[in-house]
Amino acid sequence: MNVLSVELNNCYGIGHFQYDFDFSVPSGPHRHSSASHSQTNILYAHNGVMKTSFAKTFDDIAHGQLPVDRAYGRTPHYRIDADGVPLDPGAIFVVRADGEYFETEKMATLLADKPRQQRYATIMEDINTAVEQLFKHVAAAMGIPRVAEVTKRFDAHFGTSDSTRLNKLISLQSDVEKANLDFLRVDYRVIDDPKVAAFLDKQATHQMLRSYIETFEALMQQSKFFQDGVYDYTNAQNVQMAIQKNNFMADAVKNRVVLVDKEGKETTVSTPDDLEKAYAEDKNRIFSDLKLKVAYEKFDKEIGHNEQLRDFQRWIKRNQDLIPQLQTQDFLKTYTWHALLADAAELYTAAVDTYESNKTELNALYDESDKLQSRWEEVVEHFNTNFSVPFVVSVKNKKDVVLDRTKPVLEFTFSDGRGSSKSIDVRTLTSDVLSRGESRALFILSIMFEIESRIIDGGEHVVVLDDVADSFDYKNKYAIIEYLHSLSDESVNGIHLIVMTHNFDFYRAFRLRCWGKDQCKSRIATRDSGAAITMHAGGSINEFDRFKQEVARDEKVFLAMIPFARNLSEYTRGTAGNDDYQKMTSCLHRKSDTSAITVADVAAVLNSNIHGLNLTAFMTTEKYVDMLTRVLATIVNNPDESKLEDKIVLAIGIRMEAEKHMLGRFIADAKPYTTTPRSVQTACWFREYCGFYGVADLAVSVLKRVMIATPESIHLNSFMYEPIMDMSVDELIKLYTDVLSL
């Protein structure tokens, strides 16, 4: 889109508006500075001129409604054409000044991928059906009517959830294959009781169990057919099951089994019943032993002391052969699950095989979803890094959103700085916890998701932003400027911004960030008595001076006056051939003569450009950089939140130290950096630094904070110092010390 033609008549408070928003790449002298930000127009207007009415009109159109003239009831009319063709209402997104956090319907599309979702859904339906059939069988075996109750108990024991249950089932394969089916006699509802766990964990219980097990193992040595740890009851049961399953002793085949006891005596059995009888007689001899009975009676008596364990006592009485397995409740429950799954062997195998047959494709889908997650992560990481809020945002269910059409779940984690953290629901977060400014920052997160989703959707979109930076503190205001600046680049295909503001500082900073001093695509709107709106060229952004009364007696104020003198010199005499301007520039940026400048040199420039100052005390040979370093140390050691000069001097120090680091590294590494940048030096060097060393360089994150925290230039107007005043002096000190540590 090159041109968006807008004509509005009688739309809310706008009587008449006609303007062509230019999104084309400029030609001529503005091309170099503006080409990369051709997708943005910025408009400055005082409150009450047209911004809210403009935004409401576009918002109505985006939602398929006609704008109205509520005050006078006049017939509204509008025309919005993109390159001569009516703009699709769906291509409009309006960010209102009074907006709050919203969960855009497009948030899921930021990760959603319909073809992958459909294939994933088909695969998971087959797997889930197989698992459901398995747990239905297990539920029947456990005597529990609801499958959900069975899966709940499974999850509680194995520490799984809906998303991890299948993996656990698969991991149990070898345990299920060698499961002891005697544990099918376990009543899971009885043993799955905290009172049973408490009983089995008692020292007295452990002692009685040891006595019982030692007696039992001794008797097993006397068994005719069984040997503990070699061929026990479980092995015998497996043999019997195999014989029956394979008809080994069917009448038609006449097979026989010869049992050889430990003395070498042979016993021939001809039927499965005879085999079971032979094993049962040997087993009964063991459990009828007097010593084992005494050990059992002690155990039984201990259980009987607790009326709440009566069900467990009755179950033990019927299943004395399982007592050696009662090491802990956890072991007992684990063995029981193994047996329950083995009892449903065909269904268990079917569930595992269904997964295994689709595993390769599922893994491919997961790998693809990981790639798509990066778009989410970029948005969230940008928000967490650049916006100052008391929480960290994360997306809990990214893969689910990609593949399972699940609504994204944003988690907001707070830290109290004392080792504790807490996640808070977004509704409580916005209404009860955050300040207005912090809530607005969260609103920006919604906008970021919406815009990123539209980029993924493709096509061209017009984004109208009405005072988007209102209620922001300084850092967050510049964070949104940096975000919009990144969107304004023509490489972000299809996003066209109309940024409106009543805040001249925001207007000025955004203009500088996008186009330097060019007016380019910036406009100022005025309104006449008939509510007709006129768009003017962006105009000058020069301002007037302030606070010169204290400079003669305060070193911090003296240093803070440097940007004022520089601007005054620039405004009155220009920059070409202006030694005062060049010298003050060398005090604010690392230039070739910076280290040679004395405090007396600075005082001379201040006297020359600001009349009526008495700077006798500053006519010294001390080096300017030494004084700056010394004064910064006093501020760091004894900061005053209310003192503007503290913050200005810190801002100067931050920028100077950042440039010192970048310049030092450029020289040390022989990098071809720009020695005399045409635009703001700090920003120019930062771009080059990122190009030379990559955005992953450890220093880049600190330097990026410098770009956000220090304005493009220190302004002349006292009102325009509001951004620095909004910043915490502690935050500036932290950034200054971080830059010093580079």
PDB file of N, CA, C and O in Angstrom, residues 386-390 435-442 444 468-481 503 505-506 641 647 708-709 721-728 731:
ATOM      1  N   ASN A 386      11.848  -5.340  27.629  1.00  0.00           N
ATOM      2  CA  ASN A 386      11.796  -3.898  27.400  1.00  0.00           C
ATOM      3  C   ASN A 386      10.774  -3.149  28.236  1.00  0.00           C
ATOM      4  O   ASN A 386      10.900  -1.937  28.405  1.00  0.00           O
ATOM      5  N   PHE A 387       9.773  -3.840  28.755  1.00  0.00           N
ATOM      6  CA  PHE A 387       8.753  -3.148  29.530  1.00  0.00           C
ATOM      7  C   PHE A 387       8.983  -3.368  31.020  1.00  0.00           C
ATOM      8  O   PHE A 387       9.284  -4.475  31.465  1.00  0.00           O
ATOM      9  N   SER A 388       8.834  -2.291  31.771  1.00  0.00           N
ATOM     10  CA  SER A 388       9.096  -2.324  33.204  1.00  0.00           C
ATOM     11  C   SER A 388       7.801  -2.599  33.954  1.00  0.00           C
ATOM     12  O   SER A 388       6.976  -1.706  34.149  1.00  0.00           O
ATOM     13  N   VAL A 389       7.592  -3.855  34.322  1.00  0.00           N
ATOM     14  CA  VAL A 389       6.409  -4.275  35.074  1.00  0.00           C
ATOM     15  C   VAL A 389       6.868  -5.252  36.157  1.00  0.00           C
ATOM     16  O   VAL A 389       7.926  -5.866  36.039  1.00  0.00           O
ATOM     17  N   PRO A 390       6.077  -5.428  37.215  1.00  0.00           N
ATOM     18  CA  PRO A 390       6.521  -6.271  38.339  1.00  0.00           C
ATOM     19  C   PRO A 390       6.279  -7.759  38.138  1.00  0.00           C
ATOM     20  O   PRO A 390       6.142  -8.504  39.088  1.00  0.00           O
ATOM     21  N   SER A 435      -0.686  -0.919  38.849  1.00  0.00           N
ATOM     22  CA  SER A 435      -1.009   0.495  38.702  1.00  0.00           C
ATOM     23  C   SER A 435      -1.601   0.716  37.319  1.00  0.00           C
ATOM     24  O   SER A 435      -1.570  -0.163  36.456  1.00  0.00           O
ATOM     25  N   ARG A 436      -2.106   1.919  37.087  1.00  0.00           N
ATOM     26  CA  ARG A 436      -2.665   2.234  35.776  1.00  0.00           C
ATOM     27  C   ARG A 436      -1.609   2.087  34.691  1.00  0.00           C
ATOM     28  O   ARG A 436      -1.858   1.508  33.630  1.00  0.00           O
ATOM     29  N   GLY A 437      -0.419   2.608  34.940  1.00  0.00           N
ATOM     30  CA  GLY A 437       0.645   2.520  33.948  1.00  0.00           C
ATOM     31  C   GLY A 437       1.052   1.091  33.665  1.00  0.00           C
ATOM     32  O   GLY A 437       1.300   0.718  32.517  1.00  0.00           O
ATOM     33  N   GLU A 438       1.124   0.262  34.703  1.00  0.00           N
ATOM     34  CA  GLU A 438       1.498  -1.139  34.512  1.00  0.00           C
ATOM     35  C   GLU A 438       0.404  -1.896  33.772  1.00  0.00           C
ATOM     36  O   GLU A 438       0.681  -2.779  32.958  1.00  0.00           O
ATOM     37  N   SER A 439      -0.858  -1.553  34.056  1.00  0.00           N
ATOM     38  CA  SER A 439      -1.970  -2.163  33.322  1.00  0.00           C
ATOM     39  C   SER A 439      -1.897  -1.793  31.849  1.00  0.00           C
ATOM     40  O   SER A 439      -2.197  -2.608  30.974  1.00  0.00           O
ATOM     41  N   ARG A 440      -1.497  -0.546  31.570  1.00  0.00           N
ATOM     42  CA  ARG A 440      -1.356  -0.126  30.188  1.00  0.00           C
ATOM     43  C   ARG A 440      -0.231  -0.896  29.492  1.00  0.00           C
ATOM     44  O   ARG A 440      -0.336  -1.226  28.306  1.00  0.00           O
ATOM     45  N   ALA A 441       0.827  -1.190  30.223  1.00  0.00           N
ATOM     46  CA  ALA A 441       1.907  -1.989  29.636  1.00  0.00           C
ATOM     47  C   ALA A 441       1.399  -3.377  29.269  1.00  0.00           C
ATOM     48  O   ALA A 441       1.760  -3.938  28.227  1.00  0.00           O
ATOM     49  N   LEU A 442       0.537  -3.935  30.119  1.00  0.00           N
ATOM     50  CA  LEU A 442      -0.058  -5.237  29.818  1.00  0.00           C
ATOM     51  C   LEU A 442      -0.960  -5.135  28.588  1.00  0.00           C
ATOM     52  O   LEU A 442      -1.039  -6.060  27.769  1.00  0.00           O
ATOM     53  N   ILE A 444      -0.377  -3.239  26.105  1.00  0.00           N
ATOM     54  CA  ILE A 444       0.535  -3.269  24.960  1.00  0.00           C
ATOM     55  C   ILE A 444       0.868  -4.706  24.565  1.00  0.00           C
ATOM     56  O   ILE A 444       1.034  -5.019  23.386  1.00  0.00           O
ATOM     57  N   VAL A 468      -1.205   5.882  22.453  1.00  0.00           N
ATOM     58  CA  VAL A 468      -0.879   4.560  22.970  1.00  0.00           C
ATOM     59  C   VAL A 468       0.077   4.626  24.155  1.00  0.00           C
ATOM     60  O   VAL A 468       0.113   3.711  24.989  1.00  0.00           O
ATOM     61  N   ALA A 469       0.839   5.722  24.272  1.00  0.00           N
ATOM     62  CA  ALA A 469       1.833   5.816  25.355  1.00  0.00           C
ATOM     63  C   ALA A 469       1.301   6.511  26.591  1.00  0.00           C
ATOM     64  O   ALA A 469       2.055   6.733  27.538  1.00  0.00           O
ATOM     65  N   ASP A 470       0.016   6.868  26.612  1.00  0.00           N
ATOM     66  CA  ASP A 470      -0.542   7.519  27.799  1.00  0.00           C
ATOM     67  C   ASP A 470      -0.430   6.624  29.023  1.00  0.00           C
ATOM     68  O   ASP A 470      -0.562   5.402  28.934  1.00  0.00           O
ATOM     69  N   SER A 471      -0.224   7.224  30.166  1.00  0.00           N
ATOM     70  CA  SER A 471      -0.118   6.536  31.468  1.00  0.00           C
ATOM     71  C   SER A 471       1.145   5.706  31.601  1.00  0.00           C
ATOM     72  O   SER A 471       1.287   4.963  32.568  1.00  0.00           O
ATOM     73  N   PHE A 472       2.058   5.806  30.645  1.00  0.00           N
ATOM     74  CA  PHE A 472       3.318   5.084  30.767  1.00  0.00           C
ATOM     75  C   PHE A 472       4.331   5.929  31.533  1.00  0.00           C
ATOM     76  O   PHE A 472       4.374   7.151  31.378  1.00  0.00           O
ATOM     77  N   ASP A 473       5.145   5.258  32.331  1.00  0.00           N
ATOM     78  CA  ASP A 473       6.305   5.950  32.867  1.00  0.00           C
ATOM     79  C   ASP A 473       7.338   6.070  31.736  1.00  0.00           C
ATOM     80  O   ASP A 473       7.124   5.597  30.622  1.00  0.00           O
ATOM     81  N   TYR A 474       8.438   6.725  32.057  1.00  0.00           N
ATOM     82  CA  TYR A 474       9.399   7.058  31.002  1.00  0.00           C
ATOM     83  C   TYR A 474       9.925   5.824  30.276  1.00  0.00           C
ATOM     84  O   TYR A 474       9.941   5.763  29.044  1.00  0.00           O
ATOM     85  N   LYS A 475      10.357   4.839  31.014  1.00  0.00           N
ATOM     86  CA  LYS A 475      10.960   3.677  30.360  1.00  0.00           C
ATOM     87  C   LYS A 475       9.960   2.968  29.459  1.00  0.00           C
ATOM     88  O   LYS A 475      10.264   2.601  28.327  1.00  0.00           O
ATOM     89  N   ASN A 476       8.743   2.770  29.964  1.00  0.00           N
ATOM     90  CA  ASN A 476       7.749   2.072  29.153  1.00  0.00           C
ATOM     91  C   ASN A 476       7.319   2.906  27.950  1.00  0.00           C
ATOM     92  O   ASN A 476       6.976   2.364  26.901  1.00  0.00           O
ATOM     93  N   LYS A 477       7.317   4.241  28.106  1.00  0.00           N
ATOM     94  CA  LYS A 477       6.986   5.102  26.966  1.00  0.00           C
ATOM     95  C   LYS A 477       8.006   4.900  25.854  1.00  0.00           C
ATOM     96  O   LYS A 477       7.656   4.766  24.682  1.00  0.00           O
ATOM     97  N   TYR A 478       9.284   4.848  26.221  1.00  0.00           N
ATOM     98  CA  TYR A 478      10.299   4.653  25.196  1.00  0.00           C
ATOM     99  C   TYR A 478      10.349   3.203  24.706  1.00  0.00           C
ATOM    100  O   TYR A 478      10.784   2.936  23.583  1.00  0.00           O
ATOM    101  N   ALA A 479       9.885   2.289  25.518  1.00  0.00           N
ATOM    102  CA  ALA A 479       9.799   0.897  25.057  1.00  0.00           C
ATOM    103  C   ALA A 479       8.759   0.763  23.954  1.00  0.00           C
ATOM    104  O   ALA A 479       8.974   0.048  22.972  1.00  0.00           O
ATOM    105  N   ILE A 480       7.612   1.456  24.116  1.00  0.00           N
ATOM    106  CA  ILE A 480       6.598   1.386  23.064  1.00  0.00           C
ATOM    107  C   ILE A 480       7.078   2.118  21.820  1.00  0.00           C
ATOM    108  O   ILE A 480       6.814   1.695  20.691  1.00  0.00           O
ATOM    109  N   ILE A 481       7.823   3.217  21.984  1.00  0.00           N
ATOM    110  CA  ILE A 481       8.403   3.903  20.829  1.00  0.00           C
ATOM    111  C   ILE A 481       9.329   2.948  20.074  1.00  0.00           C
ATOM    112  O   ILE A 481       9.291   2.847  18.841  1.00  0.00           O
ATOM    113  N   ASN A 503       0.988  14.149  23.123  1.00  0.00           N
ATOM    114  CA  ASN A 503       2.195  14.328  23.920  1.00  0.00           C
ATOM    115  C   ASN A 503       3.343  14.717  22.990  1.00  0.00           C
ATOM    116  O   ASN A 503       3.850  13.901  22.223  1.00  0.00           O
ATOM    117  N   ASP A 505       6.399  15.366  23.567  1.00  0.00           N
ATOM    118  CA  ASP A 505       7.630  14.624  23.833  1.00  0.00           C
ATOM    119  C   ASP A 505       7.608  13.295  23.094  1.00  0.00           C
ATOM    120  O   ASP A 505       8.591  12.886  22.475  1.00  0.00           O
ATOM    121  N   PHE A 506       6.470  12.608  23.151  1.00  0.00           N
ATOM    122  CA  PHE A 506       6.329  11.346  22.431  1.00  0.00           C
ATOM    123  C   PHE A 506       6.464  11.587  20.923  1.00  0.00           C
ATOM    124  O   PHE A 506       7.155  10.855  20.215  1.00  0.00           O
ATOM    125  N   GLU A 641      15.946  11.599  44.582  1.00  0.00           N
ATOM    126  CA  GLU A 641      14.920  11.290  43.599  1.00  0.00           C
ATOM    127  C   GLU A 641      14.258  12.554  43.047  1.00  0.00           C
ATOM    128  O   GLU A 641      13.817  12.595  41.898  1.00  0.00           O
ATOM    129  N   LYS A 647      19.390  13.299  37.583  1.00  0.00           N
ATOM    130  CA  LYS A 647      18.983  12.398  36.507  1.00  0.00           C
ATOM    131  C   LYS A 647      19.587  12.813  35.166  1.00  0.00           C
ATOM    132  O   LYS A 647      19.973  11.955  34.358  1.00  0.00           O
ATOM    133  N   ILE A 708      16.880   2.805  25.257  1.00  0.00           N
ATOM    134  CA  ILE A 708      15.520   3.025  25.752  1.00  0.00           C
ATOM    135  C   ILE A 708      15.505   4.080  26.848  1.00  0.00           C
ATOM    136  O   ILE A 708      14.624   4.940  26.893  1.00  0.00           O
ATOM    137  N   ALA A 709      16.490   4.065  27.713  1.00  0.00           N
ATOM    138  CA  ALA A 709      16.455   4.898  28.920  1.00  0.00           C
ATOM    139  C   ALA A 709      16.951   6.316  28.705  1.00  0.00           C
ATOM    140  O   ALA A 709      16.595   7.213  29.459  1.00  0.00           O
ATOM    141  N   TYR A 721      11.493  17.662  29.861  1.00  0.00           N
ATOM    142  CA  TYR A 721      12.288  16.854  30.774  1.00  0.00           C
ATOM    143  C   TYR A 721      11.427  15.856  31.540  1.00  0.00           C
ATOM    144  O   TYR A 721      11.940  15.046  32.307  1.00  0.00           O
ATOM    145  N   GLU A 722      10.129  15.899  31.327  1.00  0.00           N
ATOM    146  CA  GLU A 722       9.231  15.008  32.051  1.00  0.00           C
ATOM    147  C   GLU A 722       9.610  13.533  31.930  1.00  0.00           C
ATOM    148  O   GLU A 722       9.552  12.798  32.923  1.00  0.00           O
ATOM    149  N   PRO A 723      10.040  13.049  30.756  1.00  0.00           N
ATOM    150  CA  PRO A 723      10.438  11.631  30.676  1.00  0.00           C
ATOM    151  C   PRO A 723      11.551  11.261  31.652  1.00  0.00           C
ATOM    152  O   PRO A 723      11.508  10.209  32.285  1.00  0.00           O
ATOM    153  N   ILE A 724      12.569  12.147  31.769  1.00  0.00           N
ATOM    154  CA  ILE A 724      13.648  11.838  32.705  1.00  0.00           C
ATOM    155  C   ILE A 724      13.141  11.901  34.144  1.00  0.00           C
ATOM    156  O   ILE A 724      13.491  11.073  34.977  1.00  0.00           O
ATOM    157  N   MET A 725      12.279  12.858  34.436  1.00  0.00           N
ATOM    158  CA  MET A 725      11.729  12.956  35.788  1.00  0.00           C
ATOM    159  C   MET A 725      10.913  11.719  36.147  1.00  0.00           C
ATOM    160  O   MET A 725      10.862  11.308  37.301  1.00  0.00           O
ATOM    161  N   ASP A 726      10.275  11.130  35.143  1.00  0.00           N
ATOM    162  CA  ASP A 726       9.466   9.939  35.395  1.00  0.00           C
ATOM    163  C   ASP A 726      10.315   8.714  35.701  1.00  0.00           C
ATOM    164  O   ASP A 726       9.804   7.713  36.210  1.00  0.00           O
ATOM    165  N   MET A 727      11.574   8.773  35.354  1.00  0.00           N
ATOM    166  CA  MET A 727      12.445   7.631  35.608  1.00  0.00           C
ATOM    167  C   MET A 727      12.946   7.656  37.042  1.00  0.00           C
ATOM    168  O   MET A 727      13.232   8.713  37.606  1.00  0.00           O
ATOM    169  N   SER A 728      13.067   6.488  37.619  1.00  0.00           N
ATOM    170  CA  SER A 728      13.622   6.368  38.958  1.00  0.00           C
ATOM    171  C   SER A 728      15.127   6.628  38.916  1.00  0.00           C
ATOM    172  O   SER A 728      15.836   6.107  38.046  1.00  0.00           O
ATOM    173  N   GLU A 731      16.960   3.442  39.049  1.00  0.00           N
ATOM    174  CA  GLU A 731      17.034   2.732  37.776  1.00  0.00           C
ATOM    175  C   GLU A 731      18.163   3.286  36.907  1.00  0.00           C
ATOM    176  O   GLU A 731      18.894   2.533  36.265  1.00  0.00           O
TER     177      GLU A 731
END
